[in-house]
């Protein structure tokens, strides 16, 4: 190579060497984020806009599941590529009726650690503010449904009236019942009482019984068993329906195929089983749209009857909202 050619190539070679030295540093300037976006998904039910709000997930140990052998449960989990403990979603549902903004359940808030408590960020990402919520309908008063009502002792939804069934409120908010409960159950009573405390103090906590509409187009459906007053809610608008069923299912991989499987948290396991079978049969027969607090996000879909007392979950397809 001539001296002249070598001198001509020198800047080019130097440039390549500099790029080589800089490139790794440049790539390192885009670190992995390791956070998930706030989760929400919309579904129209007649003129009602329903938004599933992701609160986070809990890890559910299969040992909590009852009325089936460990071998059978493990096979059902493996069929869905699941292990134990199983990731289990916690979901709340926001209903915009066009006149009111109604939240069904509020998630866990800070009651269960940092893996939960995302209802408010999800709600804001969906275009709303906590101050806009007019009513909160509780399916029951377990901590992963009431914890999101409160933060640092203050109401998260300051303009909302909170509704719960008289059966559930009479159980979880009763000092006498709490005093007689086993020591291991005391924390469940405390979470229920802490969750609704600012609303009770403000006169913004109401109970109901019966099946009359609580708000126009939204009626309670008794689904007792998991708790003494566990309640689902049936939405009806323009001939379309949605059943927000709360905690009818805790482990979708197991309980659709084996509805007889109950969970340790059930207050009355026999009643919880009877309720699950009743709602599975109804929703499958009528092809009713269902929303579940612990189904895979967004927790919306339908139940299919597979015969011999077994069922399957058919999730909704992701779809745009028609203008």
mmCIF file of C-alpha atoms in Angstrom, residues 41-257:
data_model
loop_
_atom_site.group_PDB
_atom_site.id
_atom_site.type_symbol
_atom_site.label_atom_id
_atom_site.label_comp_id
_atom_site.label_asym_id
_atom_site.label_seq_id
_atom_site.Cartn_x
_atom_site.Cartn_y
_atom_site.Cartn_z
ATOM 1 C CA UNK A 41 -59.666 -2.693 28.510
ATOM 2 C CA UNK A 42 -63.045 -1.405 27.329
ATOM 3 C CA UNK A 43 -66.158 -3.310 26.328
ATOM 4 C CA UNK A 44 -69.521 -1.838 25.360
ATOM 5 C CA UNK A 45 -72.661 -3.369 26.868
ATOM 6 C CA UNK A 46 -75.515 -1.624 25.123
ATOM 7 C CA UNK A 47 -74.879 2.046 25.867
ATOM 8 C CA UNK A 48 -72.800 1.252 28.978
ATOM 9 C CA UNK A 49 -69.049 1.550 28.602
ATOM 10 C CA UNK A 50 -67.361 -1.038 30.813
ATOM 11 C CA UNK A 51 -63.638 -0.704 31.530
ATOM 12 C CA UNK A 52 -61.669 -3.505 33.158
ATOM 13 C CA UNK A 53 -59.030 -2.029 35.486
ATOM 14 C CA UNK A 54 -55.999 -4.150 36.330
ATOM 15 C CA UNK A 55 -54.982 -3.911 39.986
ATOM 16 C CA UNK A 56 -52.109 -6.400 39.901
ATOM 17 C CA UNK A 57 -51.672 -10.057 40.730
ATOM 18 C CA UNK A 58 -51.439 -12.373 43.680
ATOM 19 C CA UNK A 59 -49.699 -15.742 43.738
ATOM 20 C CA UNK A 60 -52.253 -18.408 44.623
ATOM 21 C CA UNK A 61 -50.944 -21.596 46.211
ATOM 22 C CA UNK A 62 -52.712 -24.700 44.914
ATOM 23 C CA UNK A 63 -52.798 -26.013 48.483
ATOM 24 C CA UNK A 64 -55.628 -23.545 49.105
ATOM 25 C CA UNK A 65 -57.845 -25.414 46.626
ATOM 26 C CA UNK A 66 -60.098 -28.110 48.095
ATOM 27 C CA UNK A 67 -62.277 -31.041 46.915
ATOM 28 C CA UNK A 68 -59.841 -32.446 44.354
ATOM 29 C CA UNK A 69 -56.650 -34.440 44.641
ATOM 30 C CA UNK A 70 -53.313 -32.671 44.411
ATOM 31 C CA UNK A 71 -52.511 -34.838 41.389
ATOM 32 C CA UNK A 72 -55.663 -33.792 39.535
ATOM 33 C CA UNK A 73 -55.077 -30.126 40.322
ATOM 34 C CA UNK A 74 -51.480 -30.329 39.110
ATOM 35 C CA UNK A 75 -52.618 -31.965 35.859
ATOM 36 C CA UNK A 76 -55.170 -29.216 35.261
ATOM 37 C CA UNK A 77 -52.583 -26.532 35.944
ATOM 38 C CA UNK A 78 -50.066 -28.211 33.636
ATOM 39 C CA UNK A 79 -52.660 -28.377 30.864
ATOM 40 C CA UNK A 80 -52.734 -24.575 30.949
ATOM 41 C CA UNK A 81 -48.933 -24.350 31.348
ATOM 42 C CA UNK A 82 -49.369 -23.202 34.931
ATOM 43 C CA UNK A 83 -47.515 -24.146 38.081
ATOM 44 C CA UNK A 84 -48.103 -23.415 41.738
ATOM 45 C CA UNK A 85 -48.233 -20.811 43.101
ATOM 46 C CA UNK A 86 -50.311 -19.564 40.191
ATOM 47 C CA UNK A 87 -50.369 -15.894 39.128
ATOM 48 C CA UNK A 88 -53.929 -14.681 39.711
ATOM 49 C CA UNK A 89 -55.206 -11.318 38.510
ATOM 50 C CA UNK A 90 -57.099 -8.822 40.640
ATOM 51 C CA UNK A 91 -59.474 -6.733 38.515
ATOM 52 C CA UNK A 92 -62.036 -4.001 39.170
ATOM 53 C CA UNK A 93 -64.646 -2.890 36.642
ATOM 54 C CA UNK A 94 -65.610 0.707 35.875
ATOM 55 C CA UNK A 95 -69.039 1.314 34.347
ATOM 56 C CA UNK A 96 -69.878 4.571 32.613
ATOM 57 C CA UNK A 97 -73.653 4.524 32.201
ATOM 58 C CA UNK A 98 -73.688 7.910 30.502
ATOM 59 C CA UNK A 99 -75.121 9.432 33.673
ATOM 60 C CA UNK A 100 -72.997 7.879 36.413
ATOM 61 C CA UNK A 101 -69.521 6.489 36.852
ATOM 62 C CA UNK A 102 -69.756 3.267 38.846
ATOM 63 C CA UNK A 103 -66.875 1.128 40.093
ATOM 64 C CA UNK A 104 -67.428 -2.528 40.968
ATOM 65 C CA UNK A 105 -64.817 -3.391 43.612
ATOM 66 C CA UNK A 106 -61.733 -1.288 44.252
ATOM 67 C CA UNK A 107 -58.797 -3.676 44.258
ATOM 68 C CA UNK A 108 -56.378 -4.253 47.108
ATOM 69 C CA UNK A 109 -54.777 -0.845 47.471
ATOM 70 C CA UNK A 110 -51.839 -1.193 49.856
ATOM 71 C CA UNK A 111 -53.349 -4.048 51.851
ATOM 72 C CA UNK A 112 -51.395 -6.807 50.059
ATOM 73 C CA UNK A 113 -48.026 -5.268 49.253
ATOM 74 C CA UNK A 114 -46.406 -3.743 46.144
ATOM 75 C CA UNK A 115 -47.685 -6.298 43.623
ATOM 76 C CA UNK A 116 -51.156 -4.755 43.775
ATOM 77 C CA UNK A 117 -52.767 -1.337 44.133
ATOM 78 C CA UNK A 118 -52.885 -0.322 40.478
ATOM 79 C CA UNK A 119 -56.606 0.440 40.137
ATOM 80 C CA UNK A 120 -56.149 4.212 40.388
ATOM 81 C CA UNK A 121 -53.222 4.379 37.897
ATOM 82 C CA UNK A 122 -55.226 2.162 35.546
ATOM 83 C CA UNK A 123 -58.320 4.326 36.019
ATOM 84 C CA UNK A 124 -56.329 7.478 35.230
ATOM 85 C CA UNK A 125 -54.743 5.867 32.190
ATOM 86 C CA UNK A 126 -58.275 5.040 31.024
ATOM 87 C CA UNK A 127 -59.123 8.756 31.069
ATOM 88 C CA UNK A 128 -60.854 9.176 34.423
ATOM 89 C CA UNK A 129 -60.093 10.618 37.859
ATOM 90 C CA UNK A 130 -61.021 9.130 41.258
ATOM 91 C CA UNK A 131 -63.073 12.249 42.031
ATOM 92 C CA UNK A 132 -65.386 11.415 39.123
ATOM 93 C CA UNK A 133 -66.545 8.089 40.578
ATOM 94 C CA UNK A 134 -70.138 8.377 41.817
ATOM 95 C CA UNK A 135 -70.617 4.927 43.341
ATOM 96 C CA UNK A 136 -68.632 1.852 44.316
ATOM 97 C CA UNK A 137 -70.474 -1.478 44.389
ATOM 98 C CA UNK A 138 -68.701 -4.137 46.429
ATOM 99 C CA UNK A 139 -69.139 -7.802 45.589
ATOM 100 C CA UNK A 140 -67.863 -8.537 49.102
ATOM 101 C CA UNK A 141 -65.630 -7.056 51.762
ATOM 102 C CA UNK A 142 -62.416 -9.052 51.407
ATOM 103 C CA UNK A 143 -59.245 -6.962 51.467
ATOM 104 C CA UNK A 144 -58.430 -7.383 47.778
ATOM 105 C CA UNK A 145 -61.771 -5.758 46.955
ATOM 106 C CA UNK A 146 -61.946 -2.976 49.561
ATOM 107 C CA UNK A 147 -58.294 -2.032 50.078
ATOM 108 C CA UNK A 148 -58.326 0.318 47.110
ATOM 109 C CA UNK A 149 -61.071 2.395 48.722
ATOM 110 C CA UNK A 150 -58.655 3.986 51.153
ATOM 111 C CA UNK A 151 -55.150 5.396 51.344
ATOM 112 C CA UNK A 152 -53.587 6.652 54.563
ATOM 113 C CA UNK A 153 -57.020 6.568 56.160
ATOM 114 C CA UNK A 154 -58.569 8.842 53.537
ATOM 115 C CA UNK A 155 -61.212 8.045 50.930
ATOM 116 C CA UNK A 156 -59.675 7.424 47.499
ATOM 117 C CA UNK A 157 -63.046 8.144 45.865
ATOM 118 C CA UNK A 158 -64.159 11.193 47.872
ATOM 119 C CA UNK A 159 -67.433 11.806 46.032
ATOM 120 C CA UNK A 160 -68.565 8.182 45.867
ATOM 121 C CA UNK A 161 -71.203 6.331 47.831
ATOM 122 C CA UNK A 162 -70.096 2.780 48.652
ATOM 123 C CA UNK A 163 -72.672 -0.037 48.522
ATOM 124 C CA UNK A 164 -72.426 -3.530 50.012
ATOM 125 C CA UNK A 165 -74.939 -6.245 50.757
ATOM 126 C CA UNK A 166 -76.433 -6.204 54.232
ATOM 127 C CA UNK A 167 -75.288 -9.796 54.687
ATOM 128 C CA UNK A 168 -71.647 -9.035 54.055
ATOM 129 C CA UNK A 169 -71.622 -5.747 55.946
ATOM 130 C CA UNK A 170 -73.375 -7.350 58.904
ATOM 131 C CA UNK A 171 -70.659 -9.984 59.070
ATOM 132 C CA UNK A 172 -67.393 -8.156 58.374
ATOM 133 C CA UNK A 173 -68.253 -4.868 60.066
ATOM 134 C CA UNK A 174 -69.683 -6.378 63.238
ATOM 135 C CA UNK A 175 -67.425 -6.030 66.316
ATOM 136 C CA UNK A 176 -69.261 -8.953 67.925
ATOM 137 C CA UNK A 177 -68.680 -11.293 64.975
ATOM 138 C CA UNK A 178 -65.076 -10.169 64.708
ATOM 139 C CA UNK A 179 -64.468 -10.796 68.409
ATOM 140 C CA UNK A 180 -65.651 -14.407 68.056
ATOM 141 C CA UNK A 181 -63.605 -15.105 64.923
ATOM 142 C CA UNK A 182 -60.412 -17.191 65.078
ATOM 143 C CA UNK A 183 -57.217 -15.233 65.579
ATOM 144 C CA UNK A 184 -56.068 -16.029 62.045
ATOM 145 C CA UNK A 185 -59.203 -14.406 60.618
ATOM 146 C CA UNK A 186 -58.934 -11.171 62.576
ATOM 147 C CA UNK A 187 -56.942 -9.425 59.863
ATOM 148 C CA UNK A 188 -59.742 -9.988 57.329
ATOM 149 C CA UNK A 189 -62.182 -8.158 59.590
ATOM 150 C CA UNK A 190 -59.716 -5.330 60.129
ATOM 151 C CA UNK A 191 -59.134 -4.891 56.389
ATOM 152 C CA UNK A 192 -62.881 -4.752 55.741
ATOM 153 C CA UNK A 193 -63.430 -2.210 58.502
ATOM 154 C CA UNK A 194 -60.431 -0.069 57.552
ATOM 155 C CA UNK A 195 -61.429 -0.082 53.886
ATOM 156 C CA UNK A 196 -64.881 1.401 54.394
ATOM 157 C CA UNK A 197 -64.155 3.489 57.513
ATOM 158 C CA UNK A 198 -63.901 6.949 55.874
ATOM 159 C CA UNK A 199 -67.102 6.325 53.909
ATOM 160 C CA UNK A 200 -68.978 5.175 57.010
ATOM 161 C CA UNK A 201 -67.769 8.272 58.843
ATOM 162 C CA UNK A 202 -68.933 10.518 55.988
ATOM 163 C CA UNK A 203 -72.353 8.848 55.766
ATOM 164 C CA UNK A 204 -71.442 7.544 52.309
ATOM 165 C CA UNK A 205 -71.755 3.814 53.035
ATOM 166 C CA UNK A 206 -75.051 2.070 52.291
ATOM 167 C CA UNK A 207 -76.264 -1.507 52.451
ATOM 168 C CA UNK A 208 -78.922 -3.272 50.412
ATOM 169 C CA UNK A 209 -80.908 -6.480 50.409
ATOM 170 C CA UNK A 210 -83.153 -8.049 47.806
ATOM 171 C CA UNK A 211 -82.724 -7.863 44.047
ATOM 172 C CA UNK A 212 -84.059 -4.399 43.163
ATOM 173 C CA UNK A 213 -81.851 -2.200 40.996
ATOM 174 C CA UNK A 214 -79.311 -0.249 43.019
ATOM 175 C CA UNK A 215 -78.734 2.144 40.143
ATOM 176 C CA UNK A 216 -80.554 2.301 36.795
ATOM 177 C CA UNK A 217 -79.549 -0.751 34.762
ATOM 178 C CA UNK A 218 -77.539 -2.365 37.583
ATOM 179 C CA UNK A 219 -79.146 -4.991 39.831
ATOM 180 C CA UNK A 220 -77.648 -7.239 42.528
ATOM 181 C CA UNK A 221 -77.626 -11.014 42.095
ATOM 182 C CA UNK A 222 -77.236 -13.100 45.244
ATOM 183 C CA UNK A 223 -74.144 -15.280 44.945
ATOM 184 C CA UNK A 224 -73.504 -16.172 48.569
ATOM 185 C CA UNK A 225 -70.998 -18.745 49.759
ATOM 186 C CA UNK A 226 -67.572 -17.276 49.263
ATOM 187 C CA UNK A 227 -68.664 -14.768 51.898
ATOM 188 C CA UNK A 228 -71.996 -14.590 53.752
ATOM 189 C CA UNK A 229 -73.334 -11.828 51.510
ATOM 190 C CA UNK A 230 -71.244 -12.189 48.354
ATOM 191 C CA UNK A 231 -73.097 -10.423 45.531
ATOM 192 C CA UNK A 232 -72.757 -10.281 41.764
ATOM 193 C CA UNK A 233 -74.151 -7.462 39.635
ATOM 194 C CA UNK A 234 -76.173 -7.768 36.437
ATOM 195 C CA UNK A 235 -75.839 -4.902 33.980
ATOM 196 C CA UNK A 236 -78.576 -4.425 31.365
ATOM 197 C CA UNK A 237 -78.599 -1.858 28.570
ATOM 198 C CA UNK A 238 -80.329 -1.891 25.198
ATOM 199 C CA UNK A 239 -80.983 -5.622 25.371
ATOM 200 C CA UNK A 240 -77.386 -6.525 26.247
ATOM 201 C CA UNK A 241 -76.240 -7.936 29.576
ATOM 202 C CA UNK A 242 -73.070 -8.404 31.603
ATOM 203 C CA UNK A 243 -72.745 -10.302 34.871
ATOM 204 C CA UNK A 244 -69.956 -8.972 37.095
ATOM 205 C CA UNK A 245 -69.638 -12.021 39.297
ATOM 206 C CA UNK A 246 -66.842 -11.193 41.760
ATOM 207 C CA UNK A 247 -65.090 -14.235 43.247
ATOM 208 C CA UNK A 248 -67.042 -17.097 41.694
ATOM 209 C CA UNK A 249 -63.729 -18.364 40.270
ATOM 210 C CA UNK A 250 -60.280 -17.979 41.821
ATOM 211 C CA UNK A 251 -58.297 -20.325 39.588
ATOM 212 C CA UNK A 252 -59.558 -20.467 36.012
ATOM 213 C CA UNK A 253 -57.258 -23.334 35.022
ATOM 214 C CA UNK A 254 -58.841 -25.566 37.660
ATOM 215 C CA UNK A 255 -62.348 -24.449 38.578
ATOM 216 C CA UNK A 256 -63.981 -24.348 35.147
ATOM 217 C CA UNK A 257 -62.975 -27.941 34.494
#
